[in-house]
Amino acid sequence: MRLILLGAPGAGKGTQGALLAKGMGIQKVSTGDLLREAVRRGTELGLEAKRFMDAGELVPDDVILGMVREVLAEAKAGFVLDGFPRTLEQARGLDEILDELGIDLDAVVVLDVPDDEIVKRISGRRSCPECNAVYNVYFDPPAHAGICDRCGAALVERPDDDAATVARRLEVYRAQTEPLIEFYARSETPVRKVDGLRDVDEVQAAIREALRP
Ligand code: AP5
């Protein structure tokens, strides 16, 4: 299965992508996670990306496409893309990569969540910098406050999760990423809209249902 998960910041792409990857035996490819890892390691790419991320802006398309091309070539069992593509340029670049690899997308899943819920979810998010597990102090707290259940590392708040940066990320989403829904609606890849304003398990079940042939 080869999927794109589209949705606003905080809509639950990472959460649902991880469940889909685990349940379907496919790879979750999150450009946000790849970039945060590069920032953490202090690579040249990470240093360049950090200033865009901290401002709530998008990292340049050529940087992202180079990064994704390498990963997709290795994702033989299938993949779910979380946070990519985010611009028309990236969507066209993805089409080229898929052509080169001789593969097609199976579906685009759009997670629909209203802005007030998004702001609450993001303000409660805590992430593990070691294994990328994601928690929420309101909806899905770890067993021991501030500690990752999975690997025991100290949880952190993302630097781009403050209110002003979230507001900018939402603007950028509306202007640059939301138009991709129309782009894919005009393509041969089916677009499935899913109500994301439900419990994590209910959203997962709705996505699975929407992906049934
Ligand atoms: P990225 O990491 O992709 O961030 P994002 O798209 O803004 O999405 P988030 O990670 O904030 O949210 P999510 O939808 O994954 O939600 P989550 O599951 O965590 O990108 C960050 C930055 O990197 C960008 O701003 C940009 O600078 C750069 N970047 C990344 N990709 C790029 C690209 N392709 N091109 C250019 N730049 C790029 O859930 C959020 C919270 O809600 C969590 O706490 C979770 O536990 C909770 N939650 C999830 N589902 C539910 C539910 N159903 N009910 C209650 N709580 C829930």
mmCIF file of C-alpha atoms and ligand atoms in Angstrom:
data_model
loop_
_atom_site.group_PDB
_atom_site.id
_atom_site.type_symbol
_atom_site.label_atom_id
_atom_site.label_comp_id
_atom_site.label_asym_id
_atom_site.label_seq_id
_atom_site.Cartn_x
_atom_site.Cartn_y
_atom_site.Cartn_z
ATOM 1 C CA MET A 1 0.000 0.000 0.000
ATOM 2 C CA ARG A 2 1.293 3.477 -0.891
ATOM 3 C CA LEU A 3 -0.502 6.349 0.766
ATOM 4 C CA ILE A 4 -0.361 10.086 1.355
ATOM 5 C CA LEU A 5 -1.778 11.485 4.610
ATOM 6 C CA LEU A 6 -2.831 15.103 4.158
ATOM 7 C CA GLY A 7 -4.049 17.380 6.912
ATOM 8 C CA ALA A 8 -3.335 20.536 8.879
ATOM 9 C CA PRO A 9 -0.587 20.728 11.514
ATOM 10 C CA GLY A 10 -1.754 18.699 14.520
ATOM 11 C CA ALA A 11 -4.532 16.922 12.613
ATOM 12 C CA GLY A 12 -3.057 13.560 13.644
ATOM 13 C CA LYS A 13 -1.027 12.595 10.566
ATOM 14 C CA GLY A 14 1.906 11.303 12.613
ATOM 15 C CA THR A 15 -0.334 9.410 15.041
ATOM 16 C CA GLN A 16 -2.414 7.776 12.313
ATOM 17 C CA GLY A 17 0.602 7.217 10.060
ATOM 18 C CA ALA A 18 2.368 5.247 12.796
ATOM 19 C CA LEU A 19 -0.701 3.019 13.309
ATOM 20 C CA LEU A 20 -1.111 2.434 9.576
ATOM 21 C CA ALA A 21 2.571 1.598 9.199
ATOM 22 C CA LYS A 22 2.482 -0.871 12.078
ATOM 23 C CA GLY A 23 -0.825 -2.466 11.041
ATOM 24 C CA MET A 24 0.011 -2.768 7.348
ATOM 25 C CA GLY A 25 3.725 -3.548 7.582
ATOM 26 C CA ILE A 26 4.643 -0.479 5.548
ATOM 27 C CA GLN A 27 7.090 2.351 6.223
ATOM 28 C CA LYS A 28 6.032 5.710 7.668
ATOM 29 C CA VAL A 29 7.930 8.462 5.916
ATOM 30 C CA SER A 30 7.620 11.720 7.857
ATOM 31 C CA THR A 31 9.558 14.630 6.391
ATOM 32 C CA GLY A 32 9.086 16.463 9.717
ATOM 33 C CA ASP A 33 10.739 13.584 11.628
ATOM 34 C CA LEU A 34 13.558 13.345 9.061
ATOM 35 C CA LEU A 35 14.188 17.089 9.355
ATOM 36 C CA ARG A 36 14.085 17.055 13.180
ATOM 37 C CA GLU A 37 16.580 14.182 13.151
ATOM 38 C CA ALA A 38 18.889 16.219 10.887
ATOM 39 C CA VAL A 39 18.518 19.212 13.236
ATOM 40 C CA ARG A 40 19.308 17.001 16.248
ATOM 41 C CA ARG A 41 22.428 15.633 14.558
ATOM 42 C CA GLY A 42 23.502 19.143 13.530
ATOM 43 C CA THR A 43 24.003 18.220 9.862
ATOM 44 C CA GLU A 44 24.284 20.885 7.174
ATOM 45 C CA LEU A 45 20.729 20.070 6.039
ATOM 46 C CA GLY A 46 19.533 20.285 9.641
ATOM 47 C CA LEU A 47 21.109 23.692 10.177
ATOM 48 C CA GLU A 48 19.538 25.011 6.973
ATOM 49 C CA ALA A 49 16.112 23.517 7.779
ATOM 50 C CA LYS A 50 15.957 24.728 11.395
ATOM 51 C CA ARG A 51 15.479 28.403 10.619
ATOM 52 C CA PHE A 52 12.487 27.641 8.358
ATOM 53 C CA MET A 53 10.943 25.211 10.846
ATOM 54 C CA ASP A 54 11.310 27.537 13.833
ATOM 55 C CA ALA A 55 9.529 30.272 11.864
ATOM 56 C CA GLY A 56 6.669 27.966 10.809
ATOM 57 C CA GLU A 57 7.713 28.261 7.149
ATOM 58 C CA LEU A 58 8.289 25.436 4.695
ATOM 59 C CA VAL A 59 11.762 24.084 4.007
ATOM 60 C CA PRO A 60 12.677 24.609 0.288
ATOM 61 C CA ASP A 61 11.236 22.040 -2.117
ATOM 62 C CA ASP A 62 14.581 20.907 -3.581
ATOM 63 C CA VAL A 63 15.892 19.999 -0.110
ATOM 64 C CA ILE A 64 12.757 17.995 0.672
ATOM 65 C CA LEU A 65 12.601 16.207 -2.688
ATOM 66 C CA GLY A 66 16.242 15.118 -2.452
ATOM 67 C CA MET A 67 15.593 13.693 1.011
ATOM 68 C CA VAL A 68 12.396 11.847 0.025
ATOM 69 C CA ARG A 69 13.821 10.391 -3.198
ATOM 70 C CA GLU A 70 16.441 8.445 -1.215
ATOM 71 C CA VAL A 71 13.956 7.102 1.333
ATOM 72 C CA LEU A 72 11.260 6.018 -1.144
ATOM 73 C CA ALA A 73 13.739 4.028 -3.213
ATOM 74 C CA GLU A 74 14.249 1.845 -0.115
ATOM 75 C CA ALA A 75 10.583 1.556 0.953
ATOM 76 C CA LYS A 76 9.940 -1.657 -0.972
ATOM 77 C CA ALA A 77 7.059 -2.916 1.203
ATOM 78 C CA GLY A 78 5.021 0.271 0.705
ATOM 79 C CA PHE A 79 4.779 3.566 2.569
ATOM 80 C CA VAL A 80 2.584 6.158 4.180
ATOM 81 C CA LEU A 81 3.742 9.726 3.593
ATOM 82 C CA ASP A 82 3.201 12.054 6.572
ATOM 83 C CA GLY A 83 3.768 15.760 5.941
ATOM 84 C CA PHE A 84 4.822 15.316 2.318
ATOM 85 C CA PRO A 85 4.007 16.563 -0.280
ATOM 86 C CA ARG A 86 3.211 20.043 1.011
ATOM 87 C CA THR A 87 3.369 22.175 -2.133
ATOM 88 C CA LEU A 88 2.343 21.707 -5.770
ATOM 89 C CA GLU A 89 6.054 21.601 -6.650
ATOM 90 C CA GLN A 90 6.560 18.719 -4.199
ATOM 91 C CA ALA A 91 3.488 16.886 -5.541
ATOM 92 C CA ARG A 92 4.847 17.139 -9.091
ATOM 93 C CA GLY A 93 8.275 16.055 -7.840
ATOM 94 C CA LEU A 94 6.689 13.062 -6.131
ATOM 95 C CA ASP A 95 4.980 12.089 -9.410
ATOM 96 C CA GLU A 96 8.407 12.099 -11.089
ATOM 97 C CA ILE A 97 9.971 9.993 -8.325
ATOM 98 C CA LEU A 98 7.124 7.460 -8.539
ATOM 99 C CA ASP A 99 7.509 7.298 -12.330
ATOM 100 C CA GLU A 100 11.241 6.676 -11.937
ATOM 101 C CA LEU A 101 10.520 3.884 -9.447
ATOM 102 C CA GLY A 102 7.704 2.478 -11.615
ATOM 103 C CA ILE A 103 5.103 2.604 -8.819
ATOM 104 C CA ASP A 104 1.704 4.263 -8.229
ATOM 105 C CA LEU A 105 -0.078 5.765 -5.249
ATOM 106 C CA ASP A 106 -3.071 3.831 -3.902
ATOM 107 C CA ALA A 107 -4.834 6.712 -2.135
ATOM 108 C CA VAL A 108 -4.639 10.147 -0.578
ATOM 109 C CA VAL A 109 -6.264 10.296 2.878
ATOM 110 C CA VAL A 110 -7.318 13.757 4.075
ATOM 111 C CA LEU A 111 -7.757 14.181 7.844
ATOM 112 C CA ASP A 112 -10.315 16.860 8.584
ATOM 113 C CA VAL A 113 -10.018 18.574 12.006
ATOM 114 C CA PRO A 114 -11.264 22.075 12.974
ATOM 115 C CA ASP A 115 -8.724 24.745 13.981
ATOM 116 C CA ASP A 116 -9.810 25.078 17.648
ATOM 117 C CA GLU A 117 -9.202 21.346 18.204
ATOM 118 C CA ILE A 118 -5.853 21.597 16.415
ATOM 119 C CA VAL A 119 -4.692 24.387 18.719
ATOM 120 C CA LYS A 120 -5.632 22.300 21.781
ATOM 121 C CA ARG A 121 -3.943 19.149 20.452
ATOM 122 C CA ILE A 122 -0.725 20.960 19.612
ATOM 123 C CA SER A 123 -0.582 22.780 22.967
ATOM 124 C CA GLY A 124 -0.790 19.389 24.716
ATOM 125 C CA ARG A 125 1.694 17.555 22.510
ATOM 126 C CA ARG A 126 4.854 16.079 24.020
ATOM 127 C CA SER A 127 7.323 14.226 21.776
ATOM 128 C CA CYS A 128 10.177 11.835 22.340
ATOM 129 C CA PRO A 129 13.377 13.180 20.760
ATOM 130 C CA GLU A 130 14.882 9.674 20.722
ATOM 131 C CA CYS A 131 12.210 7.397 19.206
ATOM 132 C CA ASN A 132 9.706 10.003 17.848
ATOM 133 C CA ALA A 133 6.794 8.647 19.941
ATOM 134 C CA VAL A 134 4.096 11.298 20.378
ATOM 135 C CA TYR A 135 1.897 11.869 23.471
ATOM 136 C CA ASN A 136 -0.664 14.387 24.571
ATOM 137 C CA VAL A 137 -1.103 15.689 28.109
ATOM 138 C CA TYR A 138 -4.894 16.010 27.552
ATOM 139 C CA PHE A 139 -5.719 13.049 25.325
ATOM 140 C CA ASP A 140 -2.918 10.490 25.544
ATOM 141 C CA PRO A 141 -0.528 11.090 28.456
ATOM 142 C CA PRO A 142 2.512 8.858 29.075
ATOM 143 C CA ALA A 143 2.347 6.495 32.073
ATOM 144 C CA HIS A 144 4.906 8.653 33.940
ATOM 145 C CA ALA A 145 4.693 12.414 33.308
ATOM 146 C CA GLY A 146 7.467 13.645 31.022
ATOM 147 C CA ILE A 147 8.954 10.191 30.311
ATOM 148 C CA CYS A 148 8.606 8.187 27.076
ATOM 149 C CA ASP A 149 6.780 4.877 27.697
ATOM 150 C CA ARG A 150 8.645 3.265 24.852
ATOM 151 C CA CYS A 151 12.300 4.196 25.434
ATOM 152 C CA GLY A 152 12.463 6.098 28.765
ATOM 153 C CA ALA A 153 13.821 9.363 27.276
ATOM 154 C CA ALA A 154 12.665 12.752 28.609
ATOM 155 C CA LEU A 155 9.760 14.123 26.541
ATOM 156 C CA VAL A 156 10.000 17.585 24.993
ATOM 157 C CA GLU A 157 7.714 20.250 23.552
ATOM 158 C CA ARG A 158 8.516 21.005 19.924
ATOM 159 C CA PRO A 159 10.075 24.454 19.432
ATOM 160 C CA ASP A 160 7.563 25.191 16.646
ATOM 161 C CA ASP A 161 4.523 24.394 18.850
ATOM 162 C CA ASP A 162 4.219 27.860 20.464
ATOM 163 C CA ALA A 163 0.980 29.728 19.668
ATOM 164 C CA ALA A 164 2.444 32.270 17.202
ATOM 165 C CA THR A 165 4.301 29.636 15.162
ATOM 166 C CA VAL A 166 1.261 27.341 15.107
ATOM 167 C CA ALA A 167 -0.841 30.221 13.740
ATOM 168 C CA ARG A 168 1.734 30.734 10.968
ATOM 169 C CA ARG A 169 1.896 26.979 10.216
ATOM 170 C CA LEU A 170 -1.879 26.948 9.802
ATOM 171 C CA GLU A 171 -1.709 29.904 7.376
ATOM 172 C CA VAL A 172 1.012 28.164 5.388
ATOM 173 C CA TYR A 173 -1.073 24.986 5.318
ATOM 174 C CA ARG A 174 -4.127 26.799 3.937
ATOM 175 C CA ALA A 175 -2.126 28.679 1.303
ATOM 176 C CA GLN A 176 0.307 26.013 0.101
ATOM 177 C CA THR A 177 -0.814 22.517 1.130
ATOM 178 C CA GLU A 178 -4.620 22.524 1.116
ATOM 179 C CA PRO A 179 -4.674 23.124 -2.691
ATOM 180 C CA LEU A 180 -3.167 19.639 -3.043
ATOM 181 C CA ILE A 181 -6.573 18.152 -2.206
ATOM 182 C CA GLU A 182 -7.853 19.633 -5.480
ATOM 183 C CA PHE A 183 -4.644 18.580 -7.294
ATOM 184 C CA TYR A 184 -5.181 14.935 -6.307
ATOM 185 C CA ALA A 185 -8.948 15.115 -6.889
ATOM 186 C CA ARG A 186 -8.094 15.804 -10.534
ATOM 187 C CA SER A 187 -5.597 12.921 -10.667
ATOM 188 C CA GLU A 188 -6.228 9.197 -10.972
ATOM 189 C CA THR A 189 -5.391 8.607 -7.301
ATOM 190 C CA PRO A 190 -8.519 8.279 -5.121
ATOM 191 C CA VAL A 191 -8.935 10.947 -2.414
ATOM 192 C CA ARG A 192 -10.621 9.789 0.826
ATOM 193 C CA LYS A 193 -11.760 12.409 3.353
ATOM 194 C CA VAL A 194 -11.932 11.226 6.953
ATOM 195 C CA ASP A 195 -13.380 13.047 9.974
ATOM 196 C CA GLY A 196 -10.379 13.369 12.317
ATOM 197 C CA LEU A 197 -12.382 14.796 15.229
ATOM 198 C CA ARG A 198 -12.781 11.471 17.003
ATOM 199 C CA ASP A 199 -10.730 9.185 19.222
ATOM 200 C CA VAL A 200 -7.462 7.962 17.735
ATOM 201 C CA ASP A 201 -8.799 4.392 17.348
ATOM 202 C CA GLU A 202 -12.022 5.572 15.721
ATOM 203 C CA VAL A 203 -10.103 7.684 13.220
ATOM 204 C CA GLN A 204 -7.850 4.713 12.440
ATOM 205 C CA ALA A 205 -10.886 2.482 11.858
ATOM 206 C CA ALA A 206 -12.437 5.127 9.574
ATOM 207 C CA ILE A 207 -9.223 5.347 7.531
ATOM 208 C CA ARG A 208 -9.087 1.561 7.161
ATOM 209 C CA GLU A 209 -12.731 1.548 6.082
ATOM 210 C CA ALA A 210 -12.073 4.327 3.559
ATOM 211 C CA LEU A 211 -9.187 2.309 2.079
ATOM 212 C CA ARG A 212 -11.259 -0.819 1.466
ATOM 213 C CA PRO A 213 -11.405 -1.625 -2.262
HETATM 214 P P1 AP5 B 1 5.693 18.309 10.565
HETATM 215 O O1 AP5 B 1 6.444 17.610 11.606
HETATM 216 O O2 AP5 B 1 5.251 17.551 9.366
HETATM 217 O O3 AP5 B 1 4.482 19.030 11.281
HETATM 218 P P2 AP5 B 1 2.968 19.302 10.856
HETATM 219 O O4 AP5 B 1 2.533 18.957 9.488
HETATM 220 O O5 AP5 B 1 2.778 20.719 11.244
HETATM 221 O O6 AP5 B 1 2.184 18.260 11.638
HETATM 222 P P3 AP5 B 1 2.384 17.927 13.129
HETATM 223 O O7 AP5 B 1 3.549 17.001 13.297
HETATM 224 O O8 AP5 B 1 2.347 19.192 13.937
HETATM 225 O O9 AP5 B 1 1.007 17.194 13.444
HETATM 226 P P4 AP5 B 1 0.412 15.806 13.016
HETATM 227 O O10 AP5 B 1 -0.678 16.031 12.012
HETATM 228 O O11 AP5 B 1 1.463 14.805 12.679
HETATM 229 O O12 AP5 B 1 -0.294 15.439 14.377
HETATM 230 P P5 AP5 B 1 0.157 14.442 15.551
HETATM 231 O O13 AP5 B 1 -0.167 13.044 15.158
HETATM 232 O O14 AP5 B 1 1.527 14.756 16.042
HETATM 233 O O15 AP5 B 1 6.526 19.561 10.035
HETATM 234 C C1 AP5 B 1 7.164 20.470 10.906
HETATM 235 C C2 AP5 B 1 7.912 21.507 10.088
HETATM 236 O O16 AP5 B 1 8.927 20.853 9.277
HETATM 237 C C3 AP5 B 1 7.067 22.285 9.070
HETATM 238 O O17 AP5 B 1 6.443 23.406 9.657
HETATM 239 C C4 AP5 B 1 8.130 22.672 8.034
HETATM 240 O O18 AP5 B 1 8.919 23.744 8.485
HETATM 241 C C5 AP5 B 1 9.017 21.439 7.975
HETATM 242 N N1 AP5 B 1 8.554 20.453 6.984
HETATM 243 C C6 AP5 B 1 8.134 19.170 7.236
HETATM 244 N N2 AP5 B 1 7.813 18.558 6.092
HETATM 245 C C7 AP5 B 1 8.019 19.464 5.112
HETATM 246 C C8 AP5 B 1 7.832 19.430 3.697
HETATM 247 N N3 AP5 B 1 7.346 18.342 3.071
HETATM 248 N N4 AP5 B 1 8.133 20.548 2.997
HETATM 249 C C9 AP5 B 1 8.625 21.649 3.586
HETATM 250 N N5 AP5 B 1 8.815 21.753 4.926
HETATM 251 C C10 AP5 B 1 8.516 20.665 5.669
HETATM 252 O O19 AP5 B 1 -0.912 14.872 16.663
HETATM 253 C C11 AP5 B 1 -0.833 16.138 17.314
HETATM 254 C C12 AP5 B 1 -1.177 15.967 18.797
HETATM 255 O O20 AP5 B 1 -2.550 15.567 18.914
HETATM 256 C C13 AP5 B 1 -0.367 14.858 19.516
HETATM 257 O O21 AP5 B 1 -0.126 15.244 20.834
HETATM 258 C C14 AP5 B 1 -1.290 13.613 19.473
HETATM 259 O O22 AP5 B 1 -1.052 12.759 20.587
HETATM 260 C C15 AP5 B 1 -2.665 14.275 19.538
HETATM 261 N N6 AP5 B 1 -3.684 13.533 18.779
HETATM 262 C C16 AP5 B 1 -3.543 12.915 17.567
HETATM 263 N N7 AP5 B 1 -4.714 12.371 17.181
HETATM 264 C C17 AP5 B 1 -5.624 12.685 18.151
HETATM 265 C C18 AP5 B 1 -7.031 12.409 18.316
HETATM 266 N N8 AP5 B 1 -7.732 11.712 17.386
HETATM 267 N N9 AP5 B 1 -7.644 12.879 19.430
HETATM 268 C C19 AP5 B 1 -6.942 13.590 20.366
HETATM 269 N N10 AP5 B 1 -5.598 13.866 20.272
HETATM 270 C C20 AP5 B 1 -4.962 13.433 19.169
#
